[in-house]
Coordinates of C-alpha atoms and ligand atoms in Angstrom, one line a residue:
M19 CA 24.0 41.7 15.2
R20 CA 21.2 39.6 13.6
Q21 CA 21.2 35.9 14.2
K22 CA 21.5 33.7 11.2
E23 CA 18.1 32.4 10.2
I24 CA 17.6 28.6 10.7
D25 CA 16.5 26.8 7.5
K26 CA 13.2 25.1 8.5
T27 CA 12.7 23.4 5.2
P28 CA 14.2 19.9 6.2
A29 CA 11.9 19.9 9.3
R30 CA 8.9 20.8 7.3
L31 CA 9.6 18.2 4.7
D32 CA 10.1 15.6 7.4
F33 CA 6.7 16.6 8.9
I34 CA 5.0 16.3 5.5
Q35 CA 6.6 12.9 5.0
S36 CA 5.6 11.6 8.4
S37 CA 2.0 12.8 8.2
T38 CA 1.4 11.6 4.6
G39 CA 2.9 8.2 5.7
L40 CA 0.6 8.0 8.6
I41 CA -2.5 8.7 6.4
L42 CA -1.4 6.1 3.9
A43 CA -0.6 3.5 6.6
L44 CA -4.1 4.0 8.1
F45 CA -5.7 3.8 4.7
I46 CA -3.9 0.5 3.9
M47 CA -4.9 -1.0 7.3
G48 CA -8.5 -0.3 6.4
H49 CA -8.2 -1.3 2.8
I50 CA -6.9 -4.8 3.4
L51 CA -9.6 -5.5 6.0
F52 CA -12.5 -4.2 3.8
E53 CA -11.1 -6.2 0.9
A54 CA -11.0 -9.3 3.1
S55 CA -14.8 -9.1 3.3
I56 CA -14.6 -11.7 0.5
L57 CA -13.5 -14.2 3.2
I58 CA -17.0 -13.8 4.8
S59 CA -19.0 -14.1 1.6
N60 CA -19.3 -12.7 -2.0
E61 CA -22.4 -10.8 -0.8
M62 CA -20.5 -9.1 2.0
M63 CA -17.7 -8.0 -0.4
Y64 CA -20.4 -6.6 -2.8
K65 CA -22.0 -4.7 0.1
V66 CA -18.7 -3.1 1.1
T67 CA -18.1 -2.2 -2.6
I68 CA -21.4 -0.4 -3.0
M69 CA -21.0 1.2 0.4
F70 CA -17.9 3.0 -0.9
E71 CA -19.9 4.0 -4.0
G72 CA -22.2 5.8 -1.8
Y73 CA -25.3 3.5 -2.1
Y74 CA -26.2 3.6 1.6
F75 CA -26.0 7.3 1.6
F76 CA -27.5 8.4 -1.7
G77 CA -29.7 5.3 -2.5
E78 CA -27.7 4.9 -5.8
T79 CA -24.2 3.9 -6.6
Y80 CA -21.7 6.5 -7.8
P81 CA -18.4 4.8 -8.9
G82 CA -17.0 8.2 -9.5
I83 CA -16.5 8.4 -5.7
I84 CA -13.9 5.6 -6.1
T85 CA -12.1 7.6 -8.9
F86 CA -12.0 10.6 -6.6
L87 CA -10.7 8.5 -3.6
A88 CA -8.1 6.8 -5.8
A89 CA -7.0 10.2 -7.2
A90 CA -6.7 11.6 -3.6
I91 CA -4.7 8.6 -2.4
S92 CA -2.5 8.9 -5.6
I93 CA -1.7 12.6 -4.8
I94 CA -0.8 11.7 -1.2
F95 CA 1.2 8.7 -2.4
I96 CA 3.2 10.9 -4.9
I97 CA 3.9 13.6 -2.3
H98 CA 5.1 11.0 0.2
A99 CA 7.3 9.2 -2.4
S100 CA 8.8 12.4 -3.8
I101 CA 9.9 13.6 -0.4
A102 CA 11.3 10.2 0.4
L103 CA 13.5 10.3 -2.8
R104 CA 15.9 12.6 -1.1
K105 CA 16.8 9.8 1.3
F106 CA 17.9 7.4 -1.4
P107 CA 21.7 6.9 -1.7
D108 CA 22.4 8.8 -4.9
N109 CA 25.7 7.4 -5.9
Y110 CA 27.7 4.2 -5.7
R111 CA 29.9 5.5 -2.9
Q112 CA 27.0 6.3 -0.7
H113 CA 25.4 2.9 -1.5
K114 CA 28.6 1.1 -0.6
A115 CA 29.1 3.0 2.6
M116 CA 25.5 2.2 3.6
K117 CA 25.9 -1.5 2.9
E118 CA 29.1 -1.7 4.9
H119 CA 27.4 0.1 7.7
V120 CA 24.6 -2.5 7.8
I121 CA 27.0 -5.4 7.7
R122 CA 29.3 -4.0 10.4
M123 CA 26.7 -2.7 12.8
K124 CA 24.2 -5.6 12.5
H125 CA 21.7 -3.1 14.0
E126 CA 18.1 -4.2 13.3
D127 CA 16.8 -0.6 13.0
T128 CA 19.2 0.1 10.2
S129 CA 18.2 -3.1 8.4
L130 CA 14.5 -2.1 8.9
W131 CA 15.3 1.2 7.2
I132 CA 16.8 -0.6 4.2
I133 CA 13.7 -2.8 3.9
Q134 CA 11.6 0.4 3.9
L135 CA 13.7 1.9 1.2
T136 CA 13.5 -1.2 -1.0
T137 CA 9.8 -1.8 -0.5
G138 CA 9.1 1.9 -1.1
F139 CA 11.0 1.6 -4.4
I140 CA 9.0 -1.5 -5.5
M141 CA 5.7 0.2 -4.6
F142 CA 6.6 3.3 -6.6
F143 CA 6.0 1.1 -9.7
I144 CA 3.4 -1.5 -8.9
G145 CA 1.4 0.7 -6.5
S146 CA 1.0 3.2 -9.3
V147 CA -0.3 0.5 -11.7
H148 CA -2.9 -0.6 -9.2
L149 CA -4.0 3.0 -8.4
Y150 CA -4.4 3.9 -12.1
I151 CA -6.5 0.8 -12.8
M152 CA -8.8 1.6 -9.9
M153 CA -9.1 5.2 -11.0
A154 CA -9.9 4.3 -14.6
N155 CA -12.3 1.4 -13.9
P156 CA -14.1 2.4 -10.7
S157 CA -17.3 0.4 -11.6
N158 CA -15.3 -2.8 -12.3
I159 CA -15.0 -3.8 -8.6
G160 CA -16.9 -6.6 -6.9
P161 CA -16.5 -10.3 -6.0
F162 CA -16.6 -11.4 -9.6
A163 CA -15.0 -8.4 -11.4
S164 CA -12.1 -8.4 -8.9
S165 CA -11.6 -12.2 -9.2
F166 CA -11.6 -11.9 -13.0
R167 CA -8.9 -9.2 -12.7
V168 CA -6.8 -11.3 -10.3
V169 CA -6.9 -14.5 -12.4
H170 CA -7.7 -13.7 -16.0
E171 CA -6.0 -10.3 -16.2
H172 CA -3.0 -11.8 -14.3
M173 CA -3.0 -9.2 -11.5
G174 CA -2.5 -12.0 -8.8
P175 CA 1.3 -12.0 -8.7
L176 CA 1.5 -8.2 -8.8
Y177 CA -1.0 -8.0 -5.9
F178 CA 1.0 -10.5 -3.9
L179 CA 4.3 -8.6 -4.3
L180 CA 2.4 -5.4 -3.5
L181 CA 0.9 -6.9 -0.4
I182 CA 4.3 -8.0 1.0
S183 CA 5.8 -4.6 0.2
V184 CA 3.0 -2.4 1.4
V185 CA 2.4 -4.3 4.7
S186 CA 6.1 -4.3 5.6
H187 CA 6.6 -0.7 4.6
A188 CA 3.5 0.5 6.5
F189 CA 4.2 -1.2 9.8
I190 CA 7.9 -0.5 9.8
G191 CA 7.0 3.1 9.0
L192 CA 4.5 3.3 12.0
Y193 CA 7.2 1.8 14.3
R194 CA 9.7 4.4 13.2
L195 CA 7.1 7.2 13.6
A196 CA 6.4 6.0 17.1
M197 CA 10.1 6.1 17.9
K198 CA 10.5 9.6 16.3
W199 CA 7.5 11.0 18.1
G200 CA 8.8 9.9 21.5
F201 CA 6.4 7.0 22.3
M202 CA 9.4 4.8 23.3
E203 CA 10.9 7.2 25.7
G204 CA 10.4 6.7 29.4
E205 CA 11.9 4.7 32.2
S206 CA 13.0 1.9 30.1
T207 CA 13.5 2.8 26.4
K208 CA 14.9 -0.7 25.7
V209 CA 11.8 -2.5 27.0
S210 CA 9.3 -0.3 25.2
R211 CA 11.3 -0.4 21.9
A212 CA 11.2 -4.2 22.1
R213 CA 7.5 -4.2 22.8
Y214 CA 6.8 -1.9 19.8
K215 CA 9.0 -4.1 17.6
F216 CA 7.1 -7.2 18.6
L217 CA 3.8 -5.4 17.9
M218 CA 5.1 -4.3 14.5
K219 CA 6.2 -7.9 13.5
T220 CA 2.9 -9.3 14.8
M221 CA 0.9 -6.8 12.7
I222 CA 3.0 -7.6 9.6
V223 CA 2.3 -11.3 10.0
I224 CA -1.4 -10.9 10.6
Y225 CA -1.9 -8.5 7.6
I226 CA 0.1 -10.7 5.2
V227 CA -1.9 -13.8 6.3
V228 CA -5.2 -12.0 5.9
G229 CA -4.2 -10.5 2.5
T230 CA -2.9 -13.8 1.2
L231 CA -6.1 -15.6 2.3
S232 CA -8.2 -13.0 0.5
L233 CA -6.1 -13.3 -2.6
A234 CA -6.5 -17.1 -2.5
K235 CA -10.3 -16.6 -2.3
Y236 CA -10.3 -14.2 -5.3
T237 CA -8.2 -16.7 -7.2
Y238 CA -10.6 -19.6 -6.3
I239 CA -13.6 -17.6 -7.5
G240 CA -11.6 -16.5 -10.6
V241 CA -10.8 -20.1 -11.5
T242 CA -14.1 -21.8 -10.6
H243 CA -16.7 -19.2 -11.8
D244 CA -18.0 -19.4 -15.3
F245 CA -16.6 -16.3 -17.1
S246 CA -17.1 -17.7 -20.7
E247 CA -19.5 -14.8 -21.7
V248 CA -16.9 -12.2 -20.5
K249 CA -14.2 -14.0 -22.4
K250 CA -16.3 -14.1 -25.6
F251 CA -16.9 -10.4 -25.2
K252 CA -13.2 -9.8 -24.7
S253 CA -12.3 -11.8 -27.8
K254 CA -14.7 -9.6 -29.8
I255 CA -12.8 -6.6 -28.5
I256 CA -9.6 -8.1 -29.8
D257 CA -11.2 -8.4 -33.2
L258 CA -11.4 -4.6 -33.1
R259 CA -7.7 -4.5 -33.8
A260 CA -8.4 -5.4 -37.4
H261 CA -11.8 -3.8 -38.0
Ligands
HEM11 C1 -8.5 4.5 -3.5 C2 -7.6 3.7 -3.9 C3 -7.7 2.2 -4.0 C4 -8.7 1.4 -4.3 C5 -10.1 1.9 -4.7 C6 -8.3 0.0 -4.2 C7 -9.1 -1.1 -4.5 C8 -8.7 -2.4 -4.5 C9 -9.5 -3.5 -4.8 C10 -11.0 -3.4 -5.2 C11 -8.8 -4.6 -4.7 C12 -9.2 -6.1 -4.9 C13 -8.7 -6.6 -6.2 C14 -9.2 -5.9 -7.5 O1 -10.4 -5.6 -7.6 O2 -8.4 -5.6 -8.4 C15 -7.5 -4.2 -4.2 C16 -6.4 -5.1 -3.9 C17 -5.2 -4.7 -3.4 N1 -4.8 -3.4 -3.2 FE1 -5.9 -1.7 -3.5 N2 -7.0 0.0 -3.8 C18 -6.5 1.3 -3.7 C19 -5.3 1.7 -3.3 C20 -4.3 0.9 -2.9 C21 -2.9 1.3 -2.5 C22 -2.5 2.8 -2.4 C23 -2.2 0.2 -2.3 C24 -0.8 0.0 -1.8 C25 0.1 0.8 -2.3 C26 -3.1 -1.0 -2.5 C27 -2.7 -2.3 -2.3 C28 -3.5 -3.4 -2.6 C29 -3.1 -4.8 -2.4 C30 -1.8 -5.2 -1.8 C31 -4.2 -5.6 -2.9 C32 -4.3 -7.1 -2.8 C33 -4.7 -7.3 -1.4 C34 -4.8 -8.8 -0.9 O3 -3.8 -9.5 -1.0 O4 -5.9 -9.2 -0.4 N3 -4.3 -0.5 -2.9 N4 -7.4 -2.9 -4.1

């Protein structure tokens, strides 16, 4: 008699979710550090920007590279989020059961999972806004262009919320991956789990502090730099509504 075939789809989906999550987490770790180049100097942030536009390789800047990169990240982001959707509680009864479980068990790993679900949900919306803006305006990045966006195009609050969400989501995700892939097994699972948890929390704090300092610097430049010419140009564009 033939044995019943095992459905491998859930395992495959799980693997795709973990690997896309790993790529996104590594991307974001690099992203926030490169972006923090503003803390060194405006020139340094400008150098990092043109490096990504291929200047040091081609001798010219190609902002299209940023569009390509943002499109690639968007595709990975969408794949990762779509697969995660199946883990959301999809009715009120499931939601209630989950909440009661969290309250009754008081198990930190379950609470971490809820944080991941919530931050993932938030990022679905605000992460997409940011990615689309980067894709559509690839040449509009730099110490002054970015500061203008943060202050005068009111992206600061959105970036702050995105920062808190993405950093918590990424490091909780890496912790869960390490657990899933067996890094915490061994003589004393309890001790290694506590160590990884400490590392996760430390990284969350470091990245939120660095990201917040960078945002503060962009805000400072946005407020103190003279953008009157840009504002004049923008008000001319507003005139286009009528003419
Ligand atoms: C290739 C794709 C991406 C590019 C080119 C990009 C580029 C940038 C740039 C240039 C800034 C500085 C502010 C500005 O100019 O508006 C910024 C800020 C930020 N980006 Fe991205 N980004 C990308 C993808 C993402 C993704 C996928 C996320 C998370 C879901 C993200 C999260 C953030 C956050 C949180 C900030 C503010 C960081 C801080 O507080 O210092 N970015 N991004």
